[in-house]
């Protein structure tokens, strides 16, 4: 009997051929990943572009909305020479053949116009009822989209360039926290297959990029604003210049002792973005994220990682502040906090900031 790996490579072989067939009448292809993309989305897109251009000779571009802000991700694009284009909805509309990667239509985290239908969807998030496309390959059990694309790459029989192997390796490693989070056998196999082809010195540069001062300012703010209730912690960043600091903070806070749930919120442009993380393997973080935003926005995710967004166009700054605080309150209510329950500051107050009269003996 064939083992699980052989089965998944049969599946990927068949899926890849079906995808190439679906694309064969196209003049050019847009590979669109989510807004503010992460290494999983970016490496998957780079891999698909490589396969399509080698196998079909088609012009392809990688597009996304938002911003690649995180220093690691910018460094990955630069070092691995992955060319991407920031696109608006009107530019996306002009493309006939769009493949969505690491996201699905109507999730609220990509810039695909709602009226437009993609030609293909490749993703590892749970399939949405509204997701329709001539080609679909959604594997919600997989830890990373980059694993699906790694299988395509090996199934294609093409050479595996070092840059691409390094990108995919980093995509899987960062998405699954080095196979420790939501990784399945397929992710482990892909990781092992890419391992000997990865450029370690480039990878090390990607993982330890030179950072702007503002990164440390955000971290300082995140720790200062963090409040905890039992095993849950939340922090608000307010306005940020790049949004991927929000998941980064959420992941950092989860390192805290006795903490198994965390939420980080921040405002990027006209949206409040939220990241939810849990160390519980069957935590249903996606469900928590959806309850946190409620009817205010959209959210989704996996068992341990989830995110969401709330549109606040037309709202004043104080209103936006209030909305962010309300999101945090809702999160703690979901975490079991009663009206009377107290939140505690994560860090002890800074003594130098204490008001002098508090120290005076009366
Ligand atoms: Mn992903």
Coordinates of C-alpha atoms and ligand atoms in Angstrom, one line a residue:
X1 CA 0.0 0.0 0.0
X2 CA 1.4 3.4 -0.9
X3 CA 2.3 5.6 2.1
X4 CA 0.8 9.0 2.9
X5 CA 3.6 10.8 1.1
X6 CA 3.2 8.9 -2.1
X7 CA -0.5 9.5 -2.0
X8 CA 0.0 13.3 -1.5
X9 CA 2.5 13.4 -4.4
X10 CA -0.1 11.5 -6.7
X11 CA -2.6 14.1 -5.7
X12 CA -0.2 17.0 -6.3
X13 CA 0.8 15.6 -9.7
X14 CA -2.9 15.4 -10.8
X15 CA -3.7 18.8 -9.3
X16 CA -0.7 20.4 -11.0
X17 CA -1.7 19.0 -14.4
X18 CA -5.3 20.2 -13.9
X19 CA -4.1 23.7 -13.0
X20 CA -1.8 23.9 -16.0
X21 CA -4.6 22.8 -18.2
X22 CA -7.0 25.4 -16.7
X23 CA -4.3 28.0 -17.4
X24 CA -3.4 26.9 -20.9
X25 CA -5.7 29.3 -22.7
X26 CA -4.5 32.3 -20.7
X27 CA -2.2 35.1 -22.1
X28 CA -0.9 36.1 -18.7
X29 CA -1.5 35.1 -15.1
X30 CA -1.8 37.1 -11.9
X31 CA -0.8 35.2 -8.8
X32 CA -2.5 37.0 -5.9
X33 CA -1.7 36.4 -2.3
X34 CA -3.2 38.0 0.8
X35 CA -2.8 41.6 1.9
X36 CA 0.4 42.3 4.0
X37 CA 1.7 38.9 2.9
X38 CA 3.8 36.5 5.0
X39 CA 6.6 34.1 3.9
X40 CA 4.1 31.3 3.3
X41 CA 2.1 33.3 0.8
X42 CA 5.1 34.9 -0.8
X43 CA 7.1 31.7 -1.2
X44 CA 4.1 29.8 -2.5
X45 CA 3.5 32.6 -5.1
X46 CA 7.1 32.5 -6.2
X47 CA 7.0 28.8 -6.6
X48 CA 3.8 28.9 -8.7
X49 CA 5.2 31.6 -10.9
X50 CA 8.3 29.5 -11.5
X51 CA 6.3 26.4 -12.5
X52 CA 3.9 28.4 -14.8
X53 CA 6.7 30.2 -16.6
X54 CA 8.8 27.1 -17.1
X55 CA 5.9 24.8 -18.1
X56 CA 3.7 27.2 -20.0
X57 CA 6.0 30.1 -20.9
X58 CA 3.3 32.5 -19.7
X59 CA 3.9 36.0 -18.4
X60 CA 3.1 35.9 -14.7
X61 CA 3.2 38.5 -11.9
X62 CA 2.9 38.2 -8.1
X63 CA 0.6 40.7 -6.6
X64 CA -0.8 41.7 -3.2
X65 CA -2.6 44.5 -1.5
X66 CA -1.3 46.2 1.6
X67 CA 2.4 46.2 2.5
X68 CA 5.3 43.8 3.1
X69 CA 6.4 45.4 6.3
X70 CA 8.1 42.9 8.5
X71 CA 11.9 43.1 8.1
X72 CA 12.3 39.3 7.7
X73 CA 9.8 39.3 4.8
X74 CA 11.4 42.3 3.0
X75 CA 14.8 40.7 3.5
X76 CA 13.4 37.4 2.0
X77 CA 12.1 39.2 -1.1
X78 CA 15.4 41.0 -1.6
X79 CA 17.8 38.2 -0.9
X80 CA 15.9 35.6 -2.9
X81 CA 15.1 38.0 -5.7
X82 CA 11.3 37.5 -5.6
X83 CA 9.7 40.3 -7.6
X84 CA 6.3 41.3 -6.4
X85 CA 3.9 44.1 -7.2
X86 CA 1.6 46.0 -4.9
X87 CA -1.8 46.1 -6.7
X88 CA -5.0 47.9 -6.4
X89 CA -8.5 46.4 -7.0
X90 CA -8.8 48.1 -10.3
X91 CA -5.5 46.6 -11.6
X92 CA -6.5 43.2 -10.4
X93 CA -9.9 43.5 -12.2
X94 CA -8.0 43.9 -15.5
X95 CA -6.5 40.4 -15.2
X96 CA -8.5 37.5 -16.7
X97 CA -6.6 34.7 -15.0
X98 CA -6.1 35.1 -11.3
X99 CA -4.8 32.4 -9.0
X100 CA -5.4 33.1 -5.3
X101 CA -2.7 31.7 -3.0
X102 CA -2.8 31.2 0.8
X103 CA -6.2 33.0 0.8
X104 CA -9.7 32.6 -0.6
X105 CA -12.3 35.0 -2.1
X106 CA -14.3 37.1 0.4
X107 CA -12.1 36.5 3.4
X108 CA -11.5 40.2 3.8
X109 CA -7.7 39.7 3.8
X110 CA -7.1 40.0 0.1
X111 CA -7.7 42.7 -2.6
X112 CA -9.6 40.5 -5.0
X113 CA -12.7 42.5 -6.0
X114 CA -15.8 40.7 -4.7
X115 CA -17.4 40.6 -8.1
X116 CA -14.4 38.9 -9.8
X117 CA -14.0 35.2 -9.8
X118 CA -10.5 33.7 -9.6
X119 CA -9.5 31.0 -12.0
X120 CA -7.9 29.1 -9.2
X121 CA -7.6 28.9 -5.5
X122 CA -4.7 27.2 -3.6
X123 CA -4.9 27.4 0.1
X124 CA -4.6 25.6 3.5
X125 CA -7.3 27.5 5.4
X126 CA -10.7 25.8 5.9
X127 CA -12.7 26.0 2.7
X128 CA -15.4 28.7 2.6
X129 CA -18.8 28.0 1.3
X130 CA -18.5 31.0 -1.1
X131 CA -15.2 29.8 -2.6
X132 CA -15.8 28.9 -6.2
X133 CA -13.3 28.6 -9.0
X134 CA -12.6 26.3 -12.0
X135 CA -9.5 25.0 -10.2
X136 CA -9.4 24.5 -6.4
X137 CA -6.8 22.8 -4.3
X138 CA -7.6 23.5 -0.6
X139 CA -6.0 21.3 2.0
X140 CA -7.0 22.6 5.5
X141 CA -5.0 19.9 7.2
X142 CA -1.7 21.2 5.9
X143 CA 0.4 23.5 8.0
X144 CA 1.4 25.7 5.1
X145 CA 0.5 26.6 1.5
X146 CA 4.2 26.3 0.8
X147 CA 3.9 22.6 1.4
X148 CA 1.3 22.2 -1.4
X149 CA 3.6 24.2 -3.7
X150 CA 6.6 22.2 -2.7
X151 CA 4.7 19.1 -3.8
X152 CA 3.8 20.7 -7.1
X153 CA 7.4 21.6 -7.6
X154 CA 8.7 18.1 -7.1
X155 CA 5.8 16.7 -9.1
X156 CA 6.7 19.0 -12.0
X157 CA 10.1 17.4 -12.5
X158 CA 11.7 20.8 -12.9
X159 CA 15.0 21.8 -11.4
X160 CA 14.7 23.2 -7.9
X161 CA 16.7 26.5 -7.8
X162 CA 18.4 27.2 -4.5
X163 CA 16.6 30.6 -4.1
X164 CA 13.2 28.9 -4.5
X165 CA 14.0 26.0 -2.1
X166 CA 15.2 28.5 0.5
X167 CA 12.0 30.6 0.1
X168 CA 9.7 27.5 0.5
X169 CA 11.8 26.2 3.4
X170 CA 11.4 29.5 5.1
X171 CA 7.7 29.6 4.3
X172 CA 7.1 26.3 5.9
X173 CA 9.4 26.9 8.8
X174 CA 8.0 30.3 9.7
X175 CA 4.3 29.2 9.2
X176 CA 4.7 26.1 11.4
X177 CA 7.3 27.5 13.8
X178 CA 9.8 24.9 12.6
X179 CA 7.2 22.1 12.3
X180 CA 6.0 22.6 15.9
X181 CA 2.7 24.2 15.1
X182 CA -0.1 22.7 13.0
X183 CA 2.4 20.7 11.0
X184 CA 1.4 17.3 9.5
X185 CA 3.4 14.6 7.8
X186 CA 3.2 16.4 4.4
X187 CA 4.8 19.5 5.9
X188 CA 7.6 17.4 7.5
X189 CA 8.2 15.7 4.1
X190 CA 8.4 18.9 2.2
X191 CA 10.7 20.4 4.8
X192 CA 13.0 17.5 4.5
X193 CA 13.0 17.5 0.7
X194 CA 13.9 21.2 0.7
X195 CA 16.5 21.0 3.5
X196 CA 19.5 19.9 1.3
X197 CA 18.6 22.5 -1.3
X198 CA 18.4 25.5 1.1
X199 CA 21.0 28.2 1.3
X200 CA 21.7 28.5 5.0
X201 CA 23.7 31.7 5.0
X202 CA 20.9 33.5 3.1
X203 CA 18.3 32.0 5.4
X204 CA 20.2 33.2 8.4
X205 CA 20.3 36.7 7.0
X206 CA 16.6 36.6 6.4
X207 CA 15.9 35.5 9.9
X208 CA 18.1 38.1 11.5
X209 CA 17.5 41.2 9.4
X210 CA 18.7 44.7 10.3
X211 CA 15.7 46.4 11.9
X212 CA 14.4 49.9 11.9
X213 CA 14.2 51.7 15.3
X214 CA 10.4 51.8 15.0
X215 CA 10.3 48.0 15.4
X216 CA 11.6 48.3 18.9
X217 CA 9.3 51.2 19.6
X218 CA 6.3 49.0 18.7
X219 CA 7.6 46.2 20.9
X220 CA 8.0 48.6 23.8
X221 CA 4.5 49.8 23.3
X222 CA 3.1 46.3 23.0
X223 CA 4.6 45.2 26.3
X224 CA 3.6 48.4 28.0
X225 CA 0.0 48.1 26.9
X226 CA -0.3 44.4 27.5
X227 CA -3.0 43.3 30.0
X228 CA -3.7 39.8 31.2
X229 CA -6.6 37.9 32.6
X230 CA -5.8 34.3 33.8
X231 CA -4.2 32.5 30.9
X232 CA -5.0 35.2 28.3
X233 CA -3.1 38.3 27.4
X234 CA -4.0 41.2 25.0
X235 CA -2.2 44.2 23.7
X236 CA -3.2 47.1 21.5
X237 CA -0.7 48.9 19.3
X238 CA -2.9 51.7 18.0
X239 CA -1.8 53.1 14.7
X240 CA 1.1 51.3 13.0
X241 CA 3.0 52.0 9.9
X242 CA 3.2 48.3 8.9
X243 CA 0.8 45.7 9.9
X244 CA 2.8 42.5 10.2
X245 CA 4.1 43.7 13.5
X246 CA 0.7 42.7 14.9
X247 CA 1.0 38.9 14.4
X248 CA 4.6 39.2 15.4
X249 CA 3.7 40.7 18.8
X250 CA 0.9 38.1 19.2
X251 CA 3.4 35.3 18.7
X252 CA 5.9 36.9 21.1
X253 CA 3.3 37.3 23.9
X254 CA 2.4 33.7 23.6
X255 CA 5.9 32.9 24.9
X256 CA 4.8 34.1 28.3
X257 CA 4.7 31.6 31.1
X258 CA 1.2 30.3 31.9
X259 CA -0.3 32.2 28.9
X260 CA -2.1 30.1 26.4
X261 CA -4.2 32.7 24.5
X262 CA -3.2 36.0 23.1
X263 CA -4.6 38.8 21.1
X264 CA -2.9 41.7 19.5
X265 CA -4.7 44.6 17.7
X266 CA -3.4 47.5 15.7
X267 CA -4.6 50.0 13.1
X268 CA -3.3 50.0 9.7
X269 CA -4.8 52.6 7.3
X270 CA -8.6 52.3 7.7
X271 CA -8.6 48.9 9.3
X272 CA -8.3 47.5 12.8
X273 CA -6.3 44.3 12.4
X274 CA -6.3 41.5 14.9
X275 CA -4.1 38.5 15.4
X276 CA -5.1 35.7 17.7
X277 CA -2.7 33.0 18.8
X278 CA -3.1 30.0 21.1
X279 CA -0.8 27.2 22.3
X280 CA -3.8 24.9 22.4
X281 CA -3.5 22.4 19.6
X282 CA -7.3 22.2 19.1
X283 CA -7.9 25.8 20.2
X284 CA -10.1 26.8 17.3
X285 CA -8.5 30.2 17.1
X286 CA -10.3 31.0 13.9
X287 CA -13.6 30.7 15.8
X288 CA -12.4 32.9 18.6
X289 CA -11.2 35.5 16.0
X290 CA -14.6 35.5 14.4
X291 CA -16.3 36.0 17.7
X292 CA -13.9 38.8 18.6
X293 CA -14.7 40.8 15.5
X294 CA -18.4 39.8 15.5
X295 CA -20.5 41.6 13.0
X296 CA -17.9 44.5 12.8
X297 CA -15.7 42.7 10.4
X298 CA -14.3 39.5 8.9
X299 CA -12.0 36.9 10.4
X300 CA -10.8 33.4 10.0
X301 CA -8.0 31.0 10.6
X302 CA -6.8 27.7 12.0
X303 CA -6.7 26.0 15.3
X304 CA -3.7 27.9 16.7
X305 CA -3.4 31.0 14.4
X306 CA -6.1 33.4 13.3
X307 CA -6.6 36.9 12.1
X308 CA -9.3 39.4 11.3
X309 CA -10.1 42.9 10.2
X310 CA -12.6 45.6 11.0
X311 CA -13.1 48.4 8.6
X312 CA -13.2 51.8 10.3
X313 CA -13.4 54.2 7.3
X314 CA -15.1 57.4 8.3
X315 CA -14.5 57.0 12.0
X316 CA -12.6 59.5 14.0
X317 CA -9.4 58.6 15.9
X318 CA -11.0 58.5 19.3
X319 CA -13.8 56.3 17.9
X320 CA -11.1 54.0 16.5
X321 CA -9.5 53.9 19.9
X322 CA -12.8 52.9 21.4
X323 CA -13.4 50.2 18.8
X324 CA -10.0 48.7 19.5
X325 CA -10.7 48.7 23.2
X326 CA -14.0 47.1 22.6
X327 CA -12.4 44.3 20.6
X328 CA -10.1 43.6 23.6
X329 CA -13.0 43.6 26.0
X330 CA -14.8 41.1 23.8
X331 CA -11.7 38.9 23.7
X332 CA -11.5 38.7 27.5
X333 CA -15.2 38.0 27.8
X334 CA -14.7 35.1 25.4
X335 CA -11.8 34.0 27.6
X336 CA -14.3 33.8 30.5
X337 CA -13.8 37.2 32.2
X338 CA -16.9 38.4 34.1
X339 CA -17.9 42.0 34.4
X340 CA -16.3 42.2 37.8
X341 CA -13.1 40.4 36.9
X342 CA -10.0 42.4 37.0
X343 CA -7.3 42.7 34.3
X344 CA -3.7 43.0 35.4
X345 CA -1.0 44.9 33.7
X346 CA 1.6 42.5 32.2
X347 CA 4.5 44.6 33.4
X348 CA 4.9 46.2 36.8
X349 CA 4.6 50.0 36.7
X350 CA 7.8 51.8 35.9
X351 CA 8.9 53.3 39.2
X352 CA 10.4 56.4 37.6
X353 CA 6.9 57.2 36.2
X354 CA 5.2 57.1 39.6
X355 CA 3.7 60.3 40.7
X356 CA 5.7 61.9 43.6
X357 CA 2.6 62.3 45.8
X358 CA 2.1 58.5 45.9
X359 CA 5.5 58.2 47.7
X360 CA 4.8 60.9 50.2
X361 CA 4.0 59.7 53.7
X362 CA 0.7 61.2 54.9
Ligands
LIG1 MN1 -0.5 30.2 5.2

